[in-house]
Coordinates of C-alpha atoms and ligand atoms in Angstrom, one line a residue:
Chain U
M1 CA 0.4 -50.0 14.7
A2 CA 0.4 -47.9 12.1
G3 CA -3.6 -49.4 11.4
L4 CA -3.7 -48.3 14.8
V5 CA -2.5 -44.9 14.5
K6 CA -5.2 -44.4 11.4
V7 CA -7.9 -45.5 13.4
G8 CA -7.3 -43.1 16.3
F9 CA -6.9 -40.5 14.4
S10 CA -10.4 -40.7 12.3
L11 CA -12.1 -41.0 15.4
A12 CA -10.2 -37.7 17.0
R13 CA -11.1 -36.2 13.9
N14 CA -15.2 -37.1 13.5
A15 CA -15.7 -36.4 16.9
I16 CA -14.3 -33.0 16.2
I17 CA -16.4 -32.6 13.4
S18 CA -19.8 -33.5 15.4
T19 CA -19.0 -31.5 18.0
S20 CA -18.4 -28.1 15.5
V21 CA -21.5 -29.1 13.7
R22 CA -23.6 -30.1 16.8
S23 CA -23.1 -27.0 18.5
I24 CA -24.7 -25.3 15.5
A25 CA -27.7 -27.2 15.1
T26 CA -29.0 -26.6 18.5
T27 CA -30.9 -23.9 17.7
K28 CA -33.1 -22.8 14.2
S29 CA -30.7 -23.6 11.3
L30 CA -30.4 -22.0 7.7
N31 CA -30.3 -18.0 8.9
L32 CA -28.0 -15.7 9.6
K33 CA -26.7 -15.3 13.1
D34 CA -24.6 -13.2 15.7
I35 CA -23.6 -14.9 18.7
R36 CA -24.0 -12.4 21.7
E37 CA -22.6 -12.9 25.0
C38 CA -24.1 -10.8 28.3
K39 CA -23.6 -11.0 31.7
E40 CA -26.4 -10.7 34.4
G41 CA -25.4 -10.9 37.6
S42 CA -23.1 -14.2 38.1
T43 CA -24.4 -15.8 34.9
L44 CA -23.3 -15.4 31.4
I45 CA -25.7 -15.8 28.7
V46 CA -24.5 -16.5 25.2
E47 CA -27.5 -16.5 22.6
G48 CA -27.3 -16.9 18.8
V49 CA -30.0 -14.2 17.9
T50 CA -31.2 -14.0 14.2
V51 CA -30.2 -11.2 12.2
P52 CA -31.2 -9.9 9.0
S53 CA -28.0 -9.5 6.8
P54 CA -26.8 -5.9 6.8
R55 CA -25.4 -5.9 3.1
T56 CA -28.4 -7.2 1.3
E57 CA -30.2 -4.1 0.4
L58 CA -26.2 -2.7 -0.8
L59 CA -25.5 -5.6 -3.0
I60 CA -24.2 -5.1 -6.1
R61 CA -24.7 -7.4 -9.0
A62 CA -23.5 -7.9 -12.3
E63 CA -27.3 -8.7 -13.6
N64 CA -28.9 -6.4 -11.9
I65 CA -27.1 -3.7 -13.7
P66 CA -29.0 -2.0 -16.5
G67 CA -27.2 -2.9 -19.5
Y68 CA -25.7 -5.8 -18.7
E69 CA -24.9 -8.7 -21.0
P70 CA -23.3 -12.1 -19.8
V71 CA -20.1 -12.4 -21.9
V72 CA -20.3 -15.6 -23.8
P73 CA -23.6 -17.9 -22.5
S74 CA -21.2 -20.7 -21.4
S75 CA -22.4 -23.7 -19.5
K76 CA -20.6 -21.9 -16.4
P77 CA -21.6 -19.1 -15.6
P78 CA -18.5 -16.6 -13.6
C79 CA -18.9 -15.5 -10.3
Y80 CA -19.8 -12.7 -9.2
M81 CA -16.6 -10.6 -9.4
C82 CA -15.3 -12.3 -12.5
A83 CA -19.2 -10.6 -13.6
L84 CA -18.7 -7.3 -12.2
G85 CA -15.3 -6.8 -13.9
L86 CA -14.0 -4.8 -11.0
D87 CA -10.5 -3.6 -10.8
V88 CA -9.7 -3.9 -7.4
K89 CA -6.3 -3.0 -5.9
H90 CA -4.9 -3.8 -2.5
T91 CA -5.3 -0.2 -1.9
D92 CA -9.5 -0.1 -1.8
V93 CA -9.8 -1.7 1.5
L94 CA -13.4 -0.4 1.4
I95 CA -14.0 -3.6 -0.8
L96 CA -11.5 -5.9 0.7
S97 CA -12.8 -5.4 4.0
Q98 CA -15.9 -7.3 3.3
F99 CA -14.2 -10.5 2.7
V100 CA -12.9 -10.5 5.8
R101 CA -13.6 -11.6 9.9
T102 CA -13.5 -8.9 12.2
D103 CA -10.1 -10.7 13.5
G104 CA -8.8 -9.3 10.0
C105 CA -8.8 -13.2 8.6
M106 CA -9.6 -13.8 5.0
L107 CA -12.8 -15.8 4.7
P108 CA -12.8 -19.6 2.8
R109 CA -14.6 -20.1 -0.2
R110 CA -17.2 -21.5 0.6
I111 CA -18.7 -18.4 2.6
T112 CA -17.2 -16.0 0.1
G113 CA -18.3 -17.7 -2.9
L114 CA -15.8 -16.8 -5.0
C115 CA -13.7 -18.6 -8.0
R116 CA -10.9 -20.1 -7.4
R117 CA -8.6 -17.2 -9.0
Q118 CA -10.6 -14.1 -8.0
Q119 CA -10.4 -15.8 -4.0
K120 CA -6.5 -16.3 -4.5
K121 CA -6.4 -12.8 -6.1
I122 CA -8.6 -11.3 -3.4
G123 CA -6.8 -13.8 -0.5
K124 CA -3.4 -11.9 -1.9
M125 CA -4.7 -7.9 -1.8
V126 CA -6.1 -8.4 1.9
T127 CA -2.6 -9.8 3.0
M128 CA -0.4 -6.6 1.2
A129 CA -3.2 -4.4 2.2
Q130 CA -2.6 -5.8 6.4
K131 CA 1.3 -5.6 5.4
A132 CA 1.1 -1.8 4.8
G133 CA -1.2 -1.4 7.9
L134 CA -4.1 0.0 6.0
M135 CA -6.9 -2.1 8.0
I136 CA -5.6 -2.1 11.0
N137 CA -8.5 -2.2 13.0
L138 CA -9.6 -5.7 11.6
T139 CA -6.4 -7.3 13.0
P140 CA -6.0 -10.0 16.0
D141 CA -5.8 -8.4 19.5
N142 CA -2.3 -9.2 19.7
C143 CA -1.4 -7.2 17.0
K144 CA 1.4 -4.3 17.1
K145 CA -1.8 -2.0 15.1
D146 CA 0.0 1.0 14.4
P147 CA 2.5 0.2 11.5
R148 CA 5.1 2.7 13.2
K149 CA 5.5 0.6 16.1
R150 CA 6.3 -2.4 14.3
R151 CA 10.3 -4.5 14.6
E152 CA 13.0 -3.5 11.6
H153 CA 11.7 -3.1 7.9
K154 CA 7.9 -3.5 9.3
K155 CA 7.9 0.1 10.7
F156 CA 8.2 1.5 6.8
N157 CA 5.5 2.3 4.4
T158 CA 5.1 -0.8 1.7
Y159 CA 3.5 -0.5 -1.4
Y160 CA 2.8 -3.6 -3.5
D161 CA 2.2 -4.9 -7.2
E162 CA -1.0 -6.0 -8.3
R163 CA 0.8 -7.9 -11.3
T164 CA 3.0 -10.0 -8.6
I165 CA -0.2 -12.2 -7.9
F166 CA -0.1 -14.4 -10.7
M167 CA 3.6 -14.0 -11.4
K168 CA 5.9 -17.1 -11.6
Y169 CA 9.1 -14.6 -11.8
I170 CA 9.0 -11.2 -10.3
P171 CA 11.0 -9.4 -13.1
K172 CA 13.5 -6.6 -11.5
P173 CA 12.9 -3.4 -11.1
L174 CA 14.2 -0.9 -13.4
D175 CA 16.5 1.2 -11.8
R176 CA 19.5 1.2 -14.6
F177 CA 22.2 2.1 -11.5
K178 CA 21.7 -0.9 -9.5
R179 CA 24.6 -3.0 -9.7
Chain G
M1 CA 13.6 46.8 -24.7
S2 CA 10.3 47.0 -23.8
A3 CA 8.7 46.9 -20.0
A4 CA 7.1 43.5 -20.7
K5 CA 9.8 41.9 -22.6
R6 CA 12.3 42.9 -19.3
V7 CA 10.1 41.5 -17.5
Q8 CA 10.2 37.9 -19.8
Q9 CA 13.4 37.6 -19.6
W10 CA 13.5 37.9 -15.6
A11 CA 10.6 35.1 -15.2
T12 CA 12.3 32.8 -18.0
F13 CA 15.5 33.0 -15.6
A14 CA 14.2 33.4 -12.8
R15 CA 14.0 30.3 -10.2
T16 CA 11.5 28.6 -9.5
W17 CA 10.9 26.9 -6.0
H18 CA 9.1 23.4 -6.2
I19 CA 7.3 21.3 -2.9
F20 CA 7.1 17.9 -3.3
D21 CA 5.8 15.9 -1.0
C22 CA 7.2 11.6 -0.6
K23 CA 4.6 10.9 1.2
W24 CA 3.3 7.1 0.2
Q25 CA 6.2 7.5 -3.1
D26 CA 7.8 5.2 -4.3
P27 CA 11.8 7.0 -3.9
Y28 CA 13.1 5.4 -7.5
E29 CA 9.6 6.9 -9.1
S30 CA 9.8 10.1 -7.8
A31 CA 13.3 10.7 -8.0
N32 CA 13.0 10.8 -12.2
I33 CA 10.5 13.3 -11.5
I34 CA 12.2 15.5 -9.0
K35 CA 15.1 15.1 -11.4
K36 CA 13.4 17.3 -13.8
Y37 CA 13.0 20.2 -12.0
L38 CA 16.2 20.1 -10.6
M39 CA 18.2 20.1 -13.8
G40 CA 15.3 22.4 -16.0
Q41 CA 14.1 19.7 -18.0
H42 CA 11.2 20.9 -18.1
K43 CA 11.8 24.1 -19.3
P44 CA 12.1 24.6 -23.4
I45 CA 15.0 26.9 -22.9
Y46 CA 16.6 23.8 -21.1
H47 CA 20.4 23.0 -22.4
P48 CA 23.0 21.5 -19.9
L49 CA 25.7 24.6 -20.1
N50 CA 22.5 26.7 -19.1
D51 CA 22.3 27.2 -15.7
C52 CA 18.0 26.8 -15.4
G53 CA 17.7 24.1 -13.0
D54 CA 14.8 24.7 -10.2
V55 CA 14.6 24.3 -6.3
V56 CA 12.9 21.4 -5.3
V57 CA 12.0 20.8 -1.2
C58 CA 11.5 17.2 -0.8
I59 CA 8.7 17.3 2.5
N60 CA 7.7 14.2 4.4
S61 CA 11.1 12.0 3.2
R62 CA 10.2 9.7 6.4
E63 CA 7.4 8.1 5.0
I64 CA 8.1 7.1 1.2
A65 CA 7.5 3.4 0.6
L66 CA 9.3 1.2 -1.2
R67 CA 8.0 -1.6 -3.0
G68 CA 7.5 -5.1 -1.6
D69 CA 9.9 -6.7 0.4
E70 CA 12.7 -4.1 -1.0
W71 CA 13.1 -2.5 2.3
R72 CA 15.1 -6.2 3.1
K73 CA 16.0 -6.7 0.2
R74 CA 17.8 -3.3 -1.0
A75 CA 21.0 -2.3 0.5
Y76 CA 23.2 0.3 0.2
F77 CA 27.2 -0.4 -0.4
H78 CA 29.6 2.0 1.3
H79 CA 33.8 1.4 1.0
T80 CA 35.9 3.5 4.1
G81 CA 38.8 2.6 1.5
Y82 CA 41.0 0.8 3.9
P83 CA 40.8 -3.3 3.0
G84 CA 37.8 -5.1 4.8
G85 CA 36.4 -1.5 4.9
A86 CA 32.8 -2.9 2.8
S87 CA 29.8 -2.6 4.5
W88 CA 26.6 -3.1 2.7
T89 CA 23.5 -1.5 4.8
L90 CA 19.9 -2.9 4.2
A91 CA 17.4 -0.2 3.1
W92 CA 15.4 -0.2 6.7
E93 CA 18.3 0.7 8.5
L94 CA 19.7 3.3 6.3
H95 CA 16.2 4.5 7.0
N96 CA 16.4 4.3 10.4
K97 CA 19.7 6.2 10.3
D98 CA 19.1 9.0 8.1
P99 CA 15.2 9.3 6.6
T100 CA 16.5 11.6 4.0
M101 CA 19.5 9.3 2.7
I102 CA 17.3 6.9 1.0
I103 CA 15.4 10.1 -1.9
K104 CA 18.5 12.0 -1.8
K105 CA 20.7 8.9 -3.2
A106 CA 17.9 8.1 -5.4
V107 CA 17.7 11.6 -7.3
Y108 CA 21.8 11.4 -7.2
R109 CA 21.8 8.1 -8.9
A110 CA 18.7 9.1 -11.5
M111 CA 21.4 12.0 -12.5
K112 CA 24.0 11.5 -15.4
G113 CA 27.7 11.4 -13.5
N114 CA 29.2 14.5 -14.6
L115 CA 30.7 17.2 -12.8
Q116 CA 27.0 19.1 -12.7
R117 CA 25.8 16.7 -10.9
R118 CA 27.3 17.8 -7.6
H119 CA 26.4 21.3 -7.8
T120 CA 22.5 20.0 -9.1
M121 CA 22.2 18.8 -6.4
Q122 CA 22.3 21.3 -4.0
R123 CA 19.2 23.0 -5.1
L124 CA 17.2 20.2 -3.2
F125 CA 16.2 20.5 0.2
I126 CA 14.9 17.3 1.9
Y127 CA 12.9 17.5 5.1
H128 CA 12.0 14.1 7.1
E129 CA 8.7 15.5 8.3
E130 CA 6.4 18.6 7.5
N131 CA 7.8 21.4 9.6
V132 CA 10.1 23.5 7.1
P133 CA 12.0 26.6 8.2
E134 CA 10.3 29.7 7.4
D135 CA 13.3 30.9 5.6
I136 CA 13.1 28.4 3.2
M137 CA 9.3 27.8 2.9
K138 CA 8.4 31.4 1.7
N139 CA 10.5 31.0 -1.0
V140 CA 7.9 27.8 -3.0
S141 CA 6.0 29.1 -5.5
S142 CA 5.1 25.7 -7.2
Q143 CA 4.0 22.5 -6.3
I144 CA 4.6 19.2 -8.2
R145 CA 2.3 16.6 -8.4
Q146 CA 2.6 12.9 -6.8
S147 CA 2.9 10.0 -9.6
R148 CA 1.1 8.2 -6.6
L149 CA -2.2 7.7 -4.8
V150 CA -1.5 8.0 -1.1
P151 CA -3.9 5.4 0.5
T152 CA -6.5 5.9 2.6
R153 CA -6.2 3.9 5.8
L154 CA -9.9 1.9 7.0
D155 CA -10.1 3.2 10.4
H156 CA -9.2 6.7 9.5
I157 CA -12.8 6.2 6.8
P158 CA -15.5 7.4 8.9
E159 CA -17.6 4.5 9.8
E160 CA -20.8 5.4 8.5
E161 CA -19.3 5.6 5.3
V162 CA -18.2 2.0 5.6
K163 CA -21.3 0.8 6.5
Q164 CA -23.3 2.7 3.5
Y165 CA -20.6 1.9 1.2
P166 CA -22.1 -0.9 -1.8
K167 CA -21.6 -4.2 -0.8
V168 CA -20.1 -7.2 -3.3
M169 CA -19.7 -9.9 -0.8
D170 CA -22.8 -11.1 0.9
Y171 CA -22.8 -14.0 3.8
P172 CA -24.6 -17.3 2.9
K173 CA -27.9 -17.9 5.1
D174 CA -26.2 -20.5 8.0
Y175 CA -23.1 -17.7 8.8
V176 CA -22.8 -16.9 12.5
L177 CA -21.3 -13.9 12.5
K178 CA -17.9 -13.4 13.6
Ligands
ZN201 ZN1 -14.6 -16.1 -11.0

């Protein structure tokens, strides 16, 4: 019985994965695409338009900065965020908004190309920015955009401490009158 | 006493009115700043028996920011004095009832508990919004610097600026824009 369930499960998974791959490969692969829907009369036309990346010209890379030297010529080079060495806070929405989709969801690591640690850090800071209501134009449709319209404790301003991202035990705030 | 000395004496002991914008400020951090101005500790003539404290007007106290999950974790205790009269109010519940109470309690608790404390508290004015009565606002001549930067929301930044901002991440070649 268990074997039968396992076989059925793998069949279903294969079916899902194969269909999702095939749906992308119907047009020319290996190009940035924008899926556009336009309606002419009663027919709906969905097309994948090949677009140039809007970010390539504005891209900042550590190796392009004059005077940059790799710290240690080790076997594995650091990822681009580690190489840049930026001190990103959760309020830097102009940087964090580059790592999310239009619904505010963090992009996976195979698309961002970050190392594990940076992916975790950026992902948590995106969560912080969303909870603080700083990126309310990048949220799902059913989201209560304005934090003031949220319920209970969520409707008041909240700030976060970036040191807590990689901290196992969060220290108590220094409040000497705390009970 | 010369005229210049008399003016200096007057200016030294006059009360200054400070304004403090609580927008996106931690009340417990800013209480330590407000406390110094209320008690006059920022003045070289400070002495506990010297009545040299200033007046502080706090505005936008509804817009204070607490750290992390403190809105639902921090509780305020009250006891009516009767048996079973204890009550614990969460920070967000208290802020719903009275948006000036958290900053008031924070400043009160930041000061040492002595006979002077309640009189010092009389010099603190708190308003939950920007509208301050005219007779209070006309005295204000100084501003207290905020301890935390007020964050900017992404939808308040012009769209052109967001597009022209230097980019860190580029999409991979086979990415479908979403
Ligand atoms: Zn890295």
